[in-house]
Coordinates of C-alpha atoms in Angstrom, one line a residue:
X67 CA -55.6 -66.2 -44.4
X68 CA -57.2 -65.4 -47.6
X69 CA -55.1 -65.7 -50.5
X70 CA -56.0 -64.6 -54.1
X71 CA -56.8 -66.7 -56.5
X72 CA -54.8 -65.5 -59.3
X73 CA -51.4 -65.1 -57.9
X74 CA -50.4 -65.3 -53.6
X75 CA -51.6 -61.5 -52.4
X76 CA -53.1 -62.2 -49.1
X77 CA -55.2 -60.2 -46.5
X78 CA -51.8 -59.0 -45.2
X79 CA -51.3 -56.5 -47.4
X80 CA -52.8 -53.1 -46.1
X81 CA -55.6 -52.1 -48.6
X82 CA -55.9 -55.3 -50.1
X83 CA -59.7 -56.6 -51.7
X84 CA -61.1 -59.4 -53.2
X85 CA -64.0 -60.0 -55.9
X86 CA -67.0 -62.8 -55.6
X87 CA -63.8 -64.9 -57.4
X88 CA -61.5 -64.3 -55.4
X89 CA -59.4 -62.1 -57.2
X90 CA -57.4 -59.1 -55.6
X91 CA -57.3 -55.6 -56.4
X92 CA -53.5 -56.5 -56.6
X93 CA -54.0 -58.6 -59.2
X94 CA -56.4 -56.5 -61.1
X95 CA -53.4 -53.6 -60.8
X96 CA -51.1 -55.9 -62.1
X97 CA -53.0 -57.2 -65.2
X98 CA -53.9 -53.6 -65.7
X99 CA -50.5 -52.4 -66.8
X100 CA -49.5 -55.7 -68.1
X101 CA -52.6 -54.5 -70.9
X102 CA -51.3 -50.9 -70.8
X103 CA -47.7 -51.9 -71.4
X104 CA -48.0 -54.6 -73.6
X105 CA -44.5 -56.5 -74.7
X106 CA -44.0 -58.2 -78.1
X107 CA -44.5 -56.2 -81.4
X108 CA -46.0 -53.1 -79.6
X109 CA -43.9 -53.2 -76.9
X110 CA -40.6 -53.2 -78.8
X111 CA -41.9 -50.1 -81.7
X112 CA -42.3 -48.1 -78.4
X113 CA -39.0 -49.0 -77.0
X114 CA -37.4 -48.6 -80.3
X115 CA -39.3 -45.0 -80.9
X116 CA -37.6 -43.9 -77.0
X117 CA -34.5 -45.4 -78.7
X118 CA -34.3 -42.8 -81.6
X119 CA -35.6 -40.3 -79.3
X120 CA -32.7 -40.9 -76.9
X121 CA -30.3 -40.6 -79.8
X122 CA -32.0 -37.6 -80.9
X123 CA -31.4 -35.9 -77.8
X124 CA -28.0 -36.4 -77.6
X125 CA -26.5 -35.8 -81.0
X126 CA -23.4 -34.5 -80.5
X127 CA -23.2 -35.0 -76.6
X128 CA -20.9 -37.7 -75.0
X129 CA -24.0 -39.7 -73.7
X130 CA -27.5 -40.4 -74.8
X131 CA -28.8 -41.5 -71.1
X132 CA -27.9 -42.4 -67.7
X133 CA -28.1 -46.0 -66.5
X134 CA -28.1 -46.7 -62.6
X135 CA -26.3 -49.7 -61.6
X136 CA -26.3 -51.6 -58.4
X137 CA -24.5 -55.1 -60.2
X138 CA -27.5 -57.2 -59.8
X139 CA -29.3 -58.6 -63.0
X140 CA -31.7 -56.0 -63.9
X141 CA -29.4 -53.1 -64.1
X142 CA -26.7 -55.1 -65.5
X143 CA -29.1 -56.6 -68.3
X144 CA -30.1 -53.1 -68.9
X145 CA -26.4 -52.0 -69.8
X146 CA -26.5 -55.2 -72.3
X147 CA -29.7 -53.7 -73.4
X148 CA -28.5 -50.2 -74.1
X149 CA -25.2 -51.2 -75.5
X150 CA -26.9 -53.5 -78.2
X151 CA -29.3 -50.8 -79.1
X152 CA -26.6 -48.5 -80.1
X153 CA -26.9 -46.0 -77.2
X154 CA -24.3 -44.3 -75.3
X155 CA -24.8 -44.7 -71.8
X156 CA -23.0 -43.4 -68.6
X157 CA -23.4 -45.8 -65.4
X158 CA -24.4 -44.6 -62.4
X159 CA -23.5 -46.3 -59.1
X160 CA -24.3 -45.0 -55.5
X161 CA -21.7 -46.3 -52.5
X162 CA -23.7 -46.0 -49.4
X163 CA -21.2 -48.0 -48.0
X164 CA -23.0 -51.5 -48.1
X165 CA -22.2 -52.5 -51.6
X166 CA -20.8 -56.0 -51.7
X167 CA -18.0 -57.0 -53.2
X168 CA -19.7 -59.3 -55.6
X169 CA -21.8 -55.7 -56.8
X170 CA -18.8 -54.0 -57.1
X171 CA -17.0 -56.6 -59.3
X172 CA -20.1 -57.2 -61.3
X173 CA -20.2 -53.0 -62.2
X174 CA -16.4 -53.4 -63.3
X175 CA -16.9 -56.3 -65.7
X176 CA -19.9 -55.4 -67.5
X177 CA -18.6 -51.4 -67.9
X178 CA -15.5 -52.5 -68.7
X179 CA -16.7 -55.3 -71.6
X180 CA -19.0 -53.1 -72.9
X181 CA -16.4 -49.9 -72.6
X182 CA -19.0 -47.6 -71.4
X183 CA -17.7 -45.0 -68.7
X184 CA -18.9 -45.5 -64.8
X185 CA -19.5 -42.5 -62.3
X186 CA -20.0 -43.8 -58.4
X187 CA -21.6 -41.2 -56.7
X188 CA -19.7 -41.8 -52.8
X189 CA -22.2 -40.4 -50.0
X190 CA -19.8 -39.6 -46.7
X191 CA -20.6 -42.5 -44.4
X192 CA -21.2 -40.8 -41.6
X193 CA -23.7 -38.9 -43.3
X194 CA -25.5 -42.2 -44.4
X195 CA -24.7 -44.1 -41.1
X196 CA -27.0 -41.2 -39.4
X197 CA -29.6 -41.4 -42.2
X198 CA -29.7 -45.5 -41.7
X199 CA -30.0 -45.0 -37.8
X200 CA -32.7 -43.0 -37.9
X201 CA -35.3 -44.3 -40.0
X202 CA -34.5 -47.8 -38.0
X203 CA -35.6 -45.8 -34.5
X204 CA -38.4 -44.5 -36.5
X205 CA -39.7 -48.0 -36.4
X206 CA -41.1 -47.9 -40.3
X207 CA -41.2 -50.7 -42.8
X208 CA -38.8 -49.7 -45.4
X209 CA -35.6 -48.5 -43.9
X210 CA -33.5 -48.3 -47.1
X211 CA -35.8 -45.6 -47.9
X212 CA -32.5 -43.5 -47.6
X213 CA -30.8 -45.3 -50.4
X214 CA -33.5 -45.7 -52.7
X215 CA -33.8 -41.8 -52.7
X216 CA -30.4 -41.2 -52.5
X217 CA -29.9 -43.5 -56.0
X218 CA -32.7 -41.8 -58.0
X219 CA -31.2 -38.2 -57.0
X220 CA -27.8 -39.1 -58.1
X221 CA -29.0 -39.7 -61.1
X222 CA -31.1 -36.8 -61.6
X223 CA -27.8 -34.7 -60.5
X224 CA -25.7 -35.9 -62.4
X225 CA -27.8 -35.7 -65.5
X226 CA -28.1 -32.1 -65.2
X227 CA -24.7 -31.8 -64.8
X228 CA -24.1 -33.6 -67.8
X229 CA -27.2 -32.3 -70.4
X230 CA -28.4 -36.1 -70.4
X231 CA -31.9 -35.7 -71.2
X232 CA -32.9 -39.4 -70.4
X233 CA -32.6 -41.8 -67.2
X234 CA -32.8 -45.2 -67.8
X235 CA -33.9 -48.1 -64.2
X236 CA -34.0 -51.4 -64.3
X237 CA -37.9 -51.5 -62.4
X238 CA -39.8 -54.3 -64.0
X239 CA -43.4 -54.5 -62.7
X240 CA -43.8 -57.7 -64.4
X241 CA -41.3 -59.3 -61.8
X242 CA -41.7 -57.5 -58.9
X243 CA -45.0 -55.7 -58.6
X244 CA -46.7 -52.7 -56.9
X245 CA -45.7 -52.8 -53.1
X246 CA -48.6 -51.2 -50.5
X247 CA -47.6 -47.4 -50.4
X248 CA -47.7 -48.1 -46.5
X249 CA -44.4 -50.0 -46.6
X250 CA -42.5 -48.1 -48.8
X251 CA -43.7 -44.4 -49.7
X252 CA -41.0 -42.3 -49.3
X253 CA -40.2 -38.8 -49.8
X254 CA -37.4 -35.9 -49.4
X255 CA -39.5 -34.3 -47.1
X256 CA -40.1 -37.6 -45.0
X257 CA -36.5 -38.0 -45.4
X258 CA -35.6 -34.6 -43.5
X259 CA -38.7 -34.9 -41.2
X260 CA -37.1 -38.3 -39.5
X261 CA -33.4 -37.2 -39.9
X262 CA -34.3 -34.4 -37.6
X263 CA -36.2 -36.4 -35.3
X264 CA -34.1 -39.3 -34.8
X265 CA -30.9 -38.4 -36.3
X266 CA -27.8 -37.5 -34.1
X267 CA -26.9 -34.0 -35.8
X268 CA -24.8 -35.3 -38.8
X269 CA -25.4 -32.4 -41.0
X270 CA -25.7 -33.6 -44.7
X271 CA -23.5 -32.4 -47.0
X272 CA -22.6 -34.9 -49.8
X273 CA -26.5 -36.9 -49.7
X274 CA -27.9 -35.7 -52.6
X275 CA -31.7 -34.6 -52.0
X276 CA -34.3 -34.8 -54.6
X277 CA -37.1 -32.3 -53.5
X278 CA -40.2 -32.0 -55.3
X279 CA -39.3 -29.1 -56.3
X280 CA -35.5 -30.1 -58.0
X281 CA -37.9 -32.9 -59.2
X282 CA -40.5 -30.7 -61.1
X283 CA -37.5 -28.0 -62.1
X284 CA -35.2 -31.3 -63.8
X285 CA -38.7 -32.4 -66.1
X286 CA -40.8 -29.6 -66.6
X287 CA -37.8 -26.7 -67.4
X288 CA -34.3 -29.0 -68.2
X289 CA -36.6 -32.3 -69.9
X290 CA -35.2 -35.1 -68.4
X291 CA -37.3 -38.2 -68.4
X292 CA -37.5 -41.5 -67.0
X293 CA -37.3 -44.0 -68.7
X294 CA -37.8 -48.3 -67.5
X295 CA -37.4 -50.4 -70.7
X296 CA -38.3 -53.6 -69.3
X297 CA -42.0 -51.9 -69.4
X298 CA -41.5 -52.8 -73.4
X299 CA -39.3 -55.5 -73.5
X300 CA -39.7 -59.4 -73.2
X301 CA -37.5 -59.8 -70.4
X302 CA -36.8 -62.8 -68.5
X303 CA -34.7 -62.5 -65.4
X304 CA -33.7 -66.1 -65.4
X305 CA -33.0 -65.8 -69.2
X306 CA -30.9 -62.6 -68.7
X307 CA -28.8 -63.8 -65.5
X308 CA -27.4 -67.0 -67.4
X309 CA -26.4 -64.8 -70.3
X310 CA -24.6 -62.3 -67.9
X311 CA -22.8 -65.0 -66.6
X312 CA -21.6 -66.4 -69.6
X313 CA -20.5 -63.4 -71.2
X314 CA -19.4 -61.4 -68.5
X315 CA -18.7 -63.2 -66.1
X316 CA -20.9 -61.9 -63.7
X317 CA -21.5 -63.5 -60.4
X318 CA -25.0 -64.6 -58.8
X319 CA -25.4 -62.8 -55.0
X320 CA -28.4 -64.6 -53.8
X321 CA -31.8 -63.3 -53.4
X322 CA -33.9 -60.1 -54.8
X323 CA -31.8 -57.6 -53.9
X324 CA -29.5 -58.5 -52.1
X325 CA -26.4 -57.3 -53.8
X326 CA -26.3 -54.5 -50.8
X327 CA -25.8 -55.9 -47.8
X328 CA -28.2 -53.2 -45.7
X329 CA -30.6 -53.9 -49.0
X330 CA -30.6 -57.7 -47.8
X331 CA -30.8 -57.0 -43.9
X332 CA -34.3 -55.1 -44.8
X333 CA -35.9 -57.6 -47.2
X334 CA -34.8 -60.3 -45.3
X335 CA -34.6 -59.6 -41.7
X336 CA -36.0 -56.1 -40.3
X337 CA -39.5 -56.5 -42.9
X338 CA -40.0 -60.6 -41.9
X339 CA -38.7 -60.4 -38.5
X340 CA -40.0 -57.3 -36.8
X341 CA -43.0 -56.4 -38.4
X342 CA -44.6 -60.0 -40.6
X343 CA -43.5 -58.4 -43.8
X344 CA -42.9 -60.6 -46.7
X345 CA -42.5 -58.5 -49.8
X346 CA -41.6 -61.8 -51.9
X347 CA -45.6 -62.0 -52.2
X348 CA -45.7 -59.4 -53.9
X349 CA -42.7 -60.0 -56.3
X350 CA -43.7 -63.8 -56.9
X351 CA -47.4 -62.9 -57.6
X352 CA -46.4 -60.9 -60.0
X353 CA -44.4 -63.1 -61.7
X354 CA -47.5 -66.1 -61.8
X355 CA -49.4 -62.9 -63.6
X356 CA -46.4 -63.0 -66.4
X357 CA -46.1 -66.2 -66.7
X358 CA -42.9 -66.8 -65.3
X359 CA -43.8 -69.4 -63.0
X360 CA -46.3 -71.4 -61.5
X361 CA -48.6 -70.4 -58.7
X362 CA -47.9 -73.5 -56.7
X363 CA -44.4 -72.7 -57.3
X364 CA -44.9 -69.7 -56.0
X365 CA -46.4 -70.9 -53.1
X366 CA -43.2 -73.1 -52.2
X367 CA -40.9 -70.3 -52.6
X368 CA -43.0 -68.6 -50.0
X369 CA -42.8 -71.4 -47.7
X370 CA -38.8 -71.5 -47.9
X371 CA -36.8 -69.0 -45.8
X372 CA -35.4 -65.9 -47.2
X373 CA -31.7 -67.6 -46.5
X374 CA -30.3 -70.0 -43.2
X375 CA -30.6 -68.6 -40.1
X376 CA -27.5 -68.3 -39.5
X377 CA -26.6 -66.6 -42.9
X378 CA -29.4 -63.7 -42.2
X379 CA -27.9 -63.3 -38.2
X380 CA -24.5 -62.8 -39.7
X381 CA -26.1 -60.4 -41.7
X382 CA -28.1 -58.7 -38.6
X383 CA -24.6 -58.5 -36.9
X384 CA -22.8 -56.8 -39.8
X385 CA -25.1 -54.0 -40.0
X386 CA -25.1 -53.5 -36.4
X387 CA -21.5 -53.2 -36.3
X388 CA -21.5 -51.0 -39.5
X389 CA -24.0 -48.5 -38.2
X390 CA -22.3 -48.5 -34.2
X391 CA -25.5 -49.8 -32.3
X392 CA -24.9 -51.9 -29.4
X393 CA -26.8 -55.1 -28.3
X394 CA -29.3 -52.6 -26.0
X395 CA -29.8 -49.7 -28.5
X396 CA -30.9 -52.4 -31.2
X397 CA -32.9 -54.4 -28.7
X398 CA -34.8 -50.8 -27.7
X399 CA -35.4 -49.8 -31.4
X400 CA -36.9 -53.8 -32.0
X401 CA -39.3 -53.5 -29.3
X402 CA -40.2 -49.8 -30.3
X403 CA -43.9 -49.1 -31.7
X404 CA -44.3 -49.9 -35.2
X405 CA -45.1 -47.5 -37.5
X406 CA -45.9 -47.1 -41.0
X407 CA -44.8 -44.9 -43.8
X408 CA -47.7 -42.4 -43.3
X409 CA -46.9 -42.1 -39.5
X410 CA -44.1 -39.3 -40.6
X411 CA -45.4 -35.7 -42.6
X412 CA -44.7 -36.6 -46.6
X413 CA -45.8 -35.0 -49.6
X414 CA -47.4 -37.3 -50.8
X415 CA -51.2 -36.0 -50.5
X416 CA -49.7 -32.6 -52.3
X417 CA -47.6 -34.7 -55.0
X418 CA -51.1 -36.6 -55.8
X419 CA -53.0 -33.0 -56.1
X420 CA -50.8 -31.5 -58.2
X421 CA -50.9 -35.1 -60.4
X422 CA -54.9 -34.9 -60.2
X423 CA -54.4 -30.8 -61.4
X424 CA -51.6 -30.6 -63.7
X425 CA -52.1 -34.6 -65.8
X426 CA -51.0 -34.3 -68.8
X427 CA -47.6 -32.9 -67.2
X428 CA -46.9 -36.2 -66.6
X429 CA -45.3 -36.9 -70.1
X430 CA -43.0 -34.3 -69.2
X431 CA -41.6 -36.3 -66.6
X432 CA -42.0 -40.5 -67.5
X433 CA -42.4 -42.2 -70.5
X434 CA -44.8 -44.4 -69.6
X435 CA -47.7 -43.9 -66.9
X436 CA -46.4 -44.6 -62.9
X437 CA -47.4 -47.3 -61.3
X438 CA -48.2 -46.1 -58.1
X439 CA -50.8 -43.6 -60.2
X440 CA -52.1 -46.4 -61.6
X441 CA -52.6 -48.2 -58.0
X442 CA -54.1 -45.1 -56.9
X443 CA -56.8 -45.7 -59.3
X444 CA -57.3 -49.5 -58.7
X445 CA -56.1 -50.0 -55.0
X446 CA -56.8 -46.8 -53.2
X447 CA -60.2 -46.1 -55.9
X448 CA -59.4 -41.9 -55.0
X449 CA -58.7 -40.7 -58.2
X450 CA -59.9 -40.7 -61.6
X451 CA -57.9 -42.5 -64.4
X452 CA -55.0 -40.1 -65.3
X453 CA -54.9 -40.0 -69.4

């Protein structure tokens, strides 16, 4: 296995390359927006210019932004963040019905310390149990695709419910870095595409849906924009979980993650397990890049297991009992085919045309350059640079 000599990308990764020194396109991708995004002086005038902007934008409104929270450490931190920068965030939590209890606690101390008002956005279960189903029969990488788009939709809804012109994530690229689109795109109209085909006829009523074109109607004509201020910030996971725990007493819930139980089923079983996934590659390599730790460090970490076996089979048997699949429906959906994100129809060749077409738009929408338009230029080598 070839390995790359700047962080622990190997020839696993779909579309991976390496240089006469070894060096992945992964890597180059990373160090490219670790120069785009620089931290430190820079990196806190821009933060601090989004600040003023934010509070600009909502003079004389309740809130200035949105925060999602899920109670692990970056969205946590990030209520710290906002709170010490004099904003006026509302919270944002999505109940697919897998939060654990450690999450839900964590939400509740840090809103409550920092008396900033929490909104969970409740998806009916049934409608969620279907969604999870079906996207496991479709045999694909990334099953909580449903969640992930079900979170950034909330927040986009309830936004423009609100007037709140800004939405601030917890993403750090730094710590986690640029996954291969082939395990994880996903899209509204992927979404739909596998509900139909493998979904039991749940209709859905109460999962919020973020089509491209609610997407391009809540930037281009209502101005919202994403924000992810750990793009500007110096900050250091390890750094900010200690200080949560002193002074809010928030609770640790194991690994990346894994603060939803389904969240932890796919990182740690389904991706490893069925199909030789390890996305802690990517996430550690990206941390070597920043300095957080070591690459032979990282290379231990890779050799330990994601948790004890019998931890992660507990885990297997709570979601099967959770979504109502029996021993012989989950063995015939672990020896199904396995596919891979662009197996299903997706807009994502029409979402990259209308990037290629319409550029500058782009401000409209994020406050800093996406990363997977960035990978398109480094990875995939289809598109000139985006200014």
């Amino acid at each position: 296995m070839k390995i790359c000599s700047k962080g622990v990308w190997d020839d696993s990764l779909p579309g991976i390359t390496f240089d006469e020194n070894g060096v992945s396109n992964f890597g180059k991708l990373q160090e490219k927006m670790m120069q785009e995004y620089p931290r430190g002086e820079q990196g806190i005038k821009d933060w601090e210019q989004l600040v003023q902007d934010m509070k600009t934008a909502g003079r004389g409104k309740k809130y200035d932004c949105i925060v999602g929270v899920s109670g692990g450490v970056d969205s946590s931190y990030l209520l710290h963040i906002a709170s010490r920068y004099g904003l006026r965030p509302l919270a944002v939590n999505l109940d697919n019905g897998f939060n654990s209890e450690v999450a839900v606690q964590n939400i509740f101390k840090v809103t409550t310390k920092l008396k900033i008002d929490l909104e969970t956005y409740v998806v009916d279960y049934e409608e969620m149990k279907d969604l999870l189903r079906a996207y496991m029969k479709a045999a694909i990488p990334w099953i909580d695709a449903p969640t992930d788009l079900a979170i950034k939709a909330t927040m986009y809804k309830i936004a423009n419910q609100e007037g709140i012109k800004y939405i601030l994530r917890g993403n750090d690229f730094r710590s986690e870095g640029k996954q291969p689109k082939e395990w994880t795109y996903a899209d509204a109209k992927q979404l739909l595409f596998i509900h139909k085909k493998f979904g039991s006829g749940v209709r859905l009523k109460t999962y919020p849906l973020l089509t491209l074109s609610k997407m391009i109607y809540s930037g281009l004509l209502k101005g919202i924009r994403d924000i992810r201020p750990y793009y500007f910030l110096d900050y250091q996971k390890q750094e900010a979980k200690k200080m949560l725990m002193d002074e809010y007493d928030w609770k640790d819930y194991g690994g990346h993650h894994h603060e939803n139980l389904f969240t932890k089923f796919a990182m740690a079983y389904w991706l490893p397990e069925k199909f030789g996934i390890d996305k802690r590659k990517i996430n550690l390599s990206a941390q070597v890049l920043s300095g957080a730790l070591s690459r032979a460090e990282a290379m231990i970490r890779l050799s330990q297991p994601f948790a004890p076996k019998e931890e992660l089979e507990n885990t297997r048997e709570y979601v099967m009992k959770k979504l109502e699949l029996s021993p012989d429906e989950f063995a015939t959906i672990w020896k199904s085919e396995n596919k891979n994100a662009f197996d299903y129809p997706s807009n994502y060749s029409l979402m990259f045309r209308l990037v290629d077409t319409f550029s500058p738009l782009l401000k409209k929408f994020y406050s800093f350059k996406p990363m997977s338009i960035t990978a398109r230029e480094v990875i995939d080598g289809t598109a000139e640079p985006v200014r």
